[in-house]
Coordinates of N, CA and C in Angstrom, one line a residue:
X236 N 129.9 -70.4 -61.5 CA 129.0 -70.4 -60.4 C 129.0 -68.9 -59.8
X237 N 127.8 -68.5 -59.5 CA 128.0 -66.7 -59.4 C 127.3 -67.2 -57.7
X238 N 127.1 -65.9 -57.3 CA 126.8 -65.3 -55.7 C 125.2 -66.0 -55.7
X239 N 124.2 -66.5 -56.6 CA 123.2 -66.8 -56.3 C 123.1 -68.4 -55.9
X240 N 124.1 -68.9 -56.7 CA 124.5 -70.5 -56.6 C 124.7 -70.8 -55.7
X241 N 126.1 -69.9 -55.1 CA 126.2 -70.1 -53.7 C 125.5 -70.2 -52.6
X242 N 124.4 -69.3 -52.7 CA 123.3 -69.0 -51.8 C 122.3 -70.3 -51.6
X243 N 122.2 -70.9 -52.9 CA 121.5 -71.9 -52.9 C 122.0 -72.9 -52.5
X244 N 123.8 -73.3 -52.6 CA 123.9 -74.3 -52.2 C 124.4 -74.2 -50.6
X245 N 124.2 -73.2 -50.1 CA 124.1 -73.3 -48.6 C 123.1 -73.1 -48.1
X246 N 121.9 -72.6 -48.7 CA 120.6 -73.0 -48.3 C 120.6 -74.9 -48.2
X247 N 120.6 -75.0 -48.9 CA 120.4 -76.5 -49.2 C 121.1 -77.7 -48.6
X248 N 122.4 -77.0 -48.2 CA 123.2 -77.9 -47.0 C 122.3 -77.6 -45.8
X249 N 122.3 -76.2 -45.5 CA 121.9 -76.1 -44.1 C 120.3 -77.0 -44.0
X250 N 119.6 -76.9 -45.2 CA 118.2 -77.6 -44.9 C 118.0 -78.6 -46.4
X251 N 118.6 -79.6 -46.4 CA 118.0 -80.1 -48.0 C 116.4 -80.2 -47.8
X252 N 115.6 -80.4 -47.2 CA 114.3 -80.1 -47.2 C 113.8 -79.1 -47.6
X253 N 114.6 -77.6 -48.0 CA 114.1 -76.3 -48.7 C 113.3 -76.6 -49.4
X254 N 112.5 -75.5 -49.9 CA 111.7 -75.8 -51.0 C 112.3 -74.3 -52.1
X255 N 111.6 -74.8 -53.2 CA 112.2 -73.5 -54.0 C 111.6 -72.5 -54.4
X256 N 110.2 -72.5 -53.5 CA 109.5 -71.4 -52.6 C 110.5 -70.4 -51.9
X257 N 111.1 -71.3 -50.7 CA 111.6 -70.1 -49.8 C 113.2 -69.7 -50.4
X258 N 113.3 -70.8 -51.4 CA 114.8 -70.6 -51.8 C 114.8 -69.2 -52.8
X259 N 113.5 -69.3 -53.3 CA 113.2 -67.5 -54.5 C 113.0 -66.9 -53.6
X260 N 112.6 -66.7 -52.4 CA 112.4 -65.7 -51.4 C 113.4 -65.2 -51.3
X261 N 114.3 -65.8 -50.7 CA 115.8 -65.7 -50.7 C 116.5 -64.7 -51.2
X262 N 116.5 -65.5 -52.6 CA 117.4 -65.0 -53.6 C 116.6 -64.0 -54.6
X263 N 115.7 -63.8 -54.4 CA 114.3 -62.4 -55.3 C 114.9 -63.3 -56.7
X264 N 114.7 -64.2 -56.9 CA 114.2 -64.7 -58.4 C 113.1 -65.6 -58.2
X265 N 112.7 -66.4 -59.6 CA 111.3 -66.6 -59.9 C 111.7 -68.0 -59.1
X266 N 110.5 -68.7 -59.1 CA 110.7 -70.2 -58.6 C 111.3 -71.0 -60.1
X267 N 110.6 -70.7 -61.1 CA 110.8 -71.9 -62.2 C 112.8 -71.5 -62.4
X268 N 113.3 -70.2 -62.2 CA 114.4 -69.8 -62.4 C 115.6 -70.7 -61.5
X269 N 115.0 -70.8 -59.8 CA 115.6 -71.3 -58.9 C 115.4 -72.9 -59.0
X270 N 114.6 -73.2 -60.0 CA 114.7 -74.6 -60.1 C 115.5 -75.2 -61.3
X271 N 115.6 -74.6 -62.4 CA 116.7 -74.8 -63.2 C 117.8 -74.5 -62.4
X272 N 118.3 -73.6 -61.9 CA 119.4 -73.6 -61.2 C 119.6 -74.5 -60.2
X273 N 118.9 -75.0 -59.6 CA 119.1 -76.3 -58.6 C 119.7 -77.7 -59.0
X274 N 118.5 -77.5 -60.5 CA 118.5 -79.0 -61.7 C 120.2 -78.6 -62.1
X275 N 120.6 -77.8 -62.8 CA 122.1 -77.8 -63.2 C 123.0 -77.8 -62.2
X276 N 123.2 -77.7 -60.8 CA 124.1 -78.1 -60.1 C 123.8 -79.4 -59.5
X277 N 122.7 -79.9 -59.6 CA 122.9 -81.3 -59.5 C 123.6 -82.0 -60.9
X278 N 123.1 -81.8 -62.3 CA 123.2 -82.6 -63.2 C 125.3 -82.2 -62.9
X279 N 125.6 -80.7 -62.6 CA 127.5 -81.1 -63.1 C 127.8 -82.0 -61.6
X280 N 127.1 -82.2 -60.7 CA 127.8 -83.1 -59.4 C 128.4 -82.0 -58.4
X281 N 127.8 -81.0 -58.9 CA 128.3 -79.8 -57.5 C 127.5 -79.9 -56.3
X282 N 125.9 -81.0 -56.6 CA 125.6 -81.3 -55.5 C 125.3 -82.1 -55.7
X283 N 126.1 -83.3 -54.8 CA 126.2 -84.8 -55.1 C 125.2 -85.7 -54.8
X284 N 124.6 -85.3 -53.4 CA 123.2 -86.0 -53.4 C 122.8 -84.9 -52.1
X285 N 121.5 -85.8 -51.6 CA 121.1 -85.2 -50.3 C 121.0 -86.5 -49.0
X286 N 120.8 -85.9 -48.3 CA 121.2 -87.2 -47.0 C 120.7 -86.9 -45.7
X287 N 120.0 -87.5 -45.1 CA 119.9 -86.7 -43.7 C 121.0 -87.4 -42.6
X288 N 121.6 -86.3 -41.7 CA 122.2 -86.6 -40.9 C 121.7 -87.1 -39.5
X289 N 122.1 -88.3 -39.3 CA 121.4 -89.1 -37.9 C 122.6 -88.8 -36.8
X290 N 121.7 -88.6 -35.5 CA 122.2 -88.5 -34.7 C 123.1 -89.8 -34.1
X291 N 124.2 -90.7 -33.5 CA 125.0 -92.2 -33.2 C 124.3 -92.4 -32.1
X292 N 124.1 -91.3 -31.5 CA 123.5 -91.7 -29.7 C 122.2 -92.4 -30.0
X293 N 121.4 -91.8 -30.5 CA 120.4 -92.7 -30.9 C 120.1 -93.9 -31.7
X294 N 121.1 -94.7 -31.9 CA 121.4 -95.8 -32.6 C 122.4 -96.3 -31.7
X295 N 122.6 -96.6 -30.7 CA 122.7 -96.8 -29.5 C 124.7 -96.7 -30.7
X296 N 125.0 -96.3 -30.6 CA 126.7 -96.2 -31.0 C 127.0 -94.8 -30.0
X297 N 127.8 -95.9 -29.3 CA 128.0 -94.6 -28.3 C 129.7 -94.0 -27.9
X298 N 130.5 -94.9 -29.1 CA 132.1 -95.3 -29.0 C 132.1 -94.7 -30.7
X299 N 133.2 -93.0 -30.6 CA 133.5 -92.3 -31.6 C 135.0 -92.5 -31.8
X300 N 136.0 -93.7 -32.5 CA 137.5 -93.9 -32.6 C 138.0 -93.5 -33.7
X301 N 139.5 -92.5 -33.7 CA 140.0 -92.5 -34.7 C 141.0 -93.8 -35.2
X302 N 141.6 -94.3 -35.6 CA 142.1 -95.5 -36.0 C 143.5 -94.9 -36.8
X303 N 144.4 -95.1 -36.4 CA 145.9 -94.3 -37.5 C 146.6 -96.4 -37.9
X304 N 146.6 -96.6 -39.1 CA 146.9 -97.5 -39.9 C 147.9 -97.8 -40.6
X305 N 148.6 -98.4 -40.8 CA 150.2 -98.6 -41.0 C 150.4 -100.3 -41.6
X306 N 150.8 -99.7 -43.2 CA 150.7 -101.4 -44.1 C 152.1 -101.4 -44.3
X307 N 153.3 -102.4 -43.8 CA 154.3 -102.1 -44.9 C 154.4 -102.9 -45.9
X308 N 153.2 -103.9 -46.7 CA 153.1 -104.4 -47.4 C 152.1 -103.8 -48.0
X309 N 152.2 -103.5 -49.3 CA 151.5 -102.5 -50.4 C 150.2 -103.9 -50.5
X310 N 150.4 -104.8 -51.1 CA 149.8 -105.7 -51.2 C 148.2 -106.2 -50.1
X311 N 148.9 -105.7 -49.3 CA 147.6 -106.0 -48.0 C 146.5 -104.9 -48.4
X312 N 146.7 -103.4 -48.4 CA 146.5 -102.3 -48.9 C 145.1 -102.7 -49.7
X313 N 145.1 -103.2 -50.6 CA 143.9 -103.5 -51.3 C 143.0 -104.5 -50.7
X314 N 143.0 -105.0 -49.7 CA 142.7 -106.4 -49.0 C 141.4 -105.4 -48.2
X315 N 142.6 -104.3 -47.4 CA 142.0 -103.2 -46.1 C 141.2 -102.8 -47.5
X316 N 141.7 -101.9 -48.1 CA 140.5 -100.5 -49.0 C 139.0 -101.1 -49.2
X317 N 139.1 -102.4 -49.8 CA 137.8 -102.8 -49.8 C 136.7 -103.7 -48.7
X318 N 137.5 -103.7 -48.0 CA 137.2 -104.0 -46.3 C 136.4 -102.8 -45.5
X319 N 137.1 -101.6 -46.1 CA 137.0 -100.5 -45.4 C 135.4 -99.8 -46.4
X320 N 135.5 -99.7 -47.8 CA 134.5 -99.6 -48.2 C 133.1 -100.5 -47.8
X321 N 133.0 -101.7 -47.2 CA 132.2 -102.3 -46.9 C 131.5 -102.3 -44.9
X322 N 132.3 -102.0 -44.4 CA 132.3 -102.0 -42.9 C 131.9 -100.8 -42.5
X323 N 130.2 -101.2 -42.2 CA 128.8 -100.4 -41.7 C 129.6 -98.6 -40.8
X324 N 130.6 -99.7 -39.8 CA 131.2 -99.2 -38.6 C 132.2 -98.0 -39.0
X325 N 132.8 -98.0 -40.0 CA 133.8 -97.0 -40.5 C 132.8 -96.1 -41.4
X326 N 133.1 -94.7 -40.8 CA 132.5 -93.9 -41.5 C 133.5 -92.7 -42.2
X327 N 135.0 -93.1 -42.4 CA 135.5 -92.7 -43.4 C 136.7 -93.0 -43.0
X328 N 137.5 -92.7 -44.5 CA 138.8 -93.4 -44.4 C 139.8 -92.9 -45.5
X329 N 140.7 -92.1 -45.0 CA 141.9 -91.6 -46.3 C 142.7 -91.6 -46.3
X330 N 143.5 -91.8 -46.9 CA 144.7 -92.1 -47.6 C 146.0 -91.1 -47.1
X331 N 147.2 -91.2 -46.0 CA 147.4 -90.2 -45.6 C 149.2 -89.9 -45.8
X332 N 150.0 -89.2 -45.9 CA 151.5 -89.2 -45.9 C 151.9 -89.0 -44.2
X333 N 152.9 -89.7 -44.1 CA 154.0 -89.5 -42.3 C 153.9 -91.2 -42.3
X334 N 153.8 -91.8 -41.0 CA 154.0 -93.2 -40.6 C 153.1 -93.8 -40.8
X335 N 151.9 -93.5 -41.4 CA 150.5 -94.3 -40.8 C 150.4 -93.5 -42.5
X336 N 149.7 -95.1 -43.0 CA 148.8 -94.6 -44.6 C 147.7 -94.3 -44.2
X337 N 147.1 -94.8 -43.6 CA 145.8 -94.6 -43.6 C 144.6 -94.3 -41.8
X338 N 143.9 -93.6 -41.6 CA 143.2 -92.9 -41.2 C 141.5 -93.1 -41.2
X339 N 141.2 -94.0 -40.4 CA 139.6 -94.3 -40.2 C 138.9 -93.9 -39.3
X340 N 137.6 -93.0 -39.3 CA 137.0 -92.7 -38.1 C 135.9 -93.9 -37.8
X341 N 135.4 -94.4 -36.9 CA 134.6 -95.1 -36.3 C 134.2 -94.9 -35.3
X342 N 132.7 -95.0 -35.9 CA 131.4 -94.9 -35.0 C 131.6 -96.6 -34.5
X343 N 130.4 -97.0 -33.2 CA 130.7 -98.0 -32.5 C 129.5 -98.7 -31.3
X344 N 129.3 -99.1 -30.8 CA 128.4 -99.8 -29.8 C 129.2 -99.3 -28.7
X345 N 129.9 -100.2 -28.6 CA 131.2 -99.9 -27.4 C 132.3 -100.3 -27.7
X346 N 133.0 -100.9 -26.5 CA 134.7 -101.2 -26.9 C 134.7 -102.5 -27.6
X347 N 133.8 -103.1 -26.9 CA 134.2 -104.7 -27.7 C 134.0 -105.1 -28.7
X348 N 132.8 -104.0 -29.2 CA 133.0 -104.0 -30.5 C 133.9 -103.2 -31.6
X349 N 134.7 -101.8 -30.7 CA 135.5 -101.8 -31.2 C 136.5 -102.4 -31.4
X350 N 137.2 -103.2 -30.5 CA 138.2 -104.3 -29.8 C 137.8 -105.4 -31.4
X351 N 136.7 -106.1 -31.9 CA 136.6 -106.6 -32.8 C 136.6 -106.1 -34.4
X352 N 136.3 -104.7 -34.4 CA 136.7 -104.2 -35.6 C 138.4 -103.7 -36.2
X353 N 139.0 -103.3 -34.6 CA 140.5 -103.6 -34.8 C 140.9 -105.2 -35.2
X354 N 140.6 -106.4 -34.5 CA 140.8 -107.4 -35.0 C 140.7 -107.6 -36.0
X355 N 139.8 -107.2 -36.6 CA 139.5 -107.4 -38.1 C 140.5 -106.6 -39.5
X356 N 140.7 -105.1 -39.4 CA 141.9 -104.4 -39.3 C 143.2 -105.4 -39.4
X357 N 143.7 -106.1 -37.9 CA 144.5 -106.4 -38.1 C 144.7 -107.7 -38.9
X358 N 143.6 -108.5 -39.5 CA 143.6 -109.4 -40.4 C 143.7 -109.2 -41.6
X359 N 143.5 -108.0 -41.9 CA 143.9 -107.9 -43.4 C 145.1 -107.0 -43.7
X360 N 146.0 -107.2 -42.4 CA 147.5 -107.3 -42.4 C 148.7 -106.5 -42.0
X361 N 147.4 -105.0 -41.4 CA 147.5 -103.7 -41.0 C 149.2 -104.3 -40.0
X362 N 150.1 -103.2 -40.0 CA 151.5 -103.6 -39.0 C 151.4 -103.1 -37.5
X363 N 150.7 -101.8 -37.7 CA 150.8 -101.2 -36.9 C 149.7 -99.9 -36.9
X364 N 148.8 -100.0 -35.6 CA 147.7 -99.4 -35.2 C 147.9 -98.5 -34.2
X365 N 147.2 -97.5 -34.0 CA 146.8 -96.6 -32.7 C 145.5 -95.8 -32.8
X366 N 144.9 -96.6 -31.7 CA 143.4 -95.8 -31.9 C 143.5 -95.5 -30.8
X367 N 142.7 -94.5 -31.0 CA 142.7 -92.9 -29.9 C 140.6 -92.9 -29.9
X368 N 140.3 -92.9 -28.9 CA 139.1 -92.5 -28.8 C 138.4 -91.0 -28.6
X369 N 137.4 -90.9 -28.8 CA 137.0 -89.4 -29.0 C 136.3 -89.0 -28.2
X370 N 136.6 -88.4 -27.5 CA 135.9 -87.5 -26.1 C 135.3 -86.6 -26.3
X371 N 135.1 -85.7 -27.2 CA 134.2 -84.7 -27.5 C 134.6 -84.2 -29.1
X372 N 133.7 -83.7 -29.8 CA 133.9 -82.7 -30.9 C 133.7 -81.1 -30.7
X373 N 134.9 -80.4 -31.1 CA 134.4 -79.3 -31.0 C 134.2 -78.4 -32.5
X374 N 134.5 -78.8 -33.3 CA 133.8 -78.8 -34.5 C 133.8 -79.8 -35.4
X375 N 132.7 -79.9 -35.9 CA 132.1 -81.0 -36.8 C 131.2 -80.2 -38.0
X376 N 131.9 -79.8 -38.9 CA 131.0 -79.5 -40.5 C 131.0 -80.2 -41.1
X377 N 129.5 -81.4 -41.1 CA 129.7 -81.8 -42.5 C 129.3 -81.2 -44.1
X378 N 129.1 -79.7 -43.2 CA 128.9 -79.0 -44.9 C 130.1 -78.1 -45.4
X379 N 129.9 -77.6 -46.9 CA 131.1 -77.0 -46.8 C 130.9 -75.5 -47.2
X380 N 130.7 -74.5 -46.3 CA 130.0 -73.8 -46.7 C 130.6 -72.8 -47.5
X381 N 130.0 -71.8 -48.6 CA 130.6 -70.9 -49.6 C 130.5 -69.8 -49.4
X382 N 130.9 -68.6 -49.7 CA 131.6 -67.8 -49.3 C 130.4 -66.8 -50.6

């Protein structure tokens, strides 16, 4: 990957709508050039899809929780992972080392329905929870930008 790749793939975070018009502007190569080069970093998975980012306030979710999770049965573990891959409301979740395995952020309506997605959590056998709610972000990248 050289200094033009880069360029493109932070053009393209910052706007996947680019075209590869303004992306040769850019980078002073041809369009058909900047379009093979776009096609190959999609085909190795250096850019994995495109997505638009929605605002939660407008989807009336207005409850941002971190969730810290704690199995001491290994076994429950696979019960939660694919619970967690399925549930609208968790918008991510990893795997973590110290007291707590695991780590879910959730978006939300409000409390009662967070109050119900913890219940749910604790039915697939979780020991021990602490969710902290989110009062503000002061940074949020969901891109990753290159250098």
């Amino acid at each position: 990957m050289d200094k033009i790749d880069k360029i493109i793939i932070n053009m393209l975070q910052e706007n996947a709508r680019a075209t590869i018009s303004e992306i040769s502007s850019k980078v002073s190569l041809s369009m058909p050039a900047i379009s093979e080069r776009v096609k190959k970093l999609e085909a190795s998975g250096i850019i994995d899809k495109y997505a638009a980012i929605i605002n939660p306030k407008y989807m009336n979710k207005n409850i941002e929780a971190l969730i810290m999770i704690r199995f001491d049965n290994i076994k429950d573990e696979d019960g939660f992972r694919e619970y967690a891959k399925t549930e609208i409301e968790i918008q991510e979740c990893v795997v973590m080392t110290g007291i707590f395995n695991y780590c879910i952020k959730v978006i939300t309506e409000n409390t009662e329905t967070l109050e119900a997605l913890v219940a749910k959590i604790k039915e697939k056998g979780a020991n021990k929870l602490d969710v902290s709610l989110v009062l503000s972000t002061v940074v949020h990248k969901p891109t990753l930008k290159l250098a």
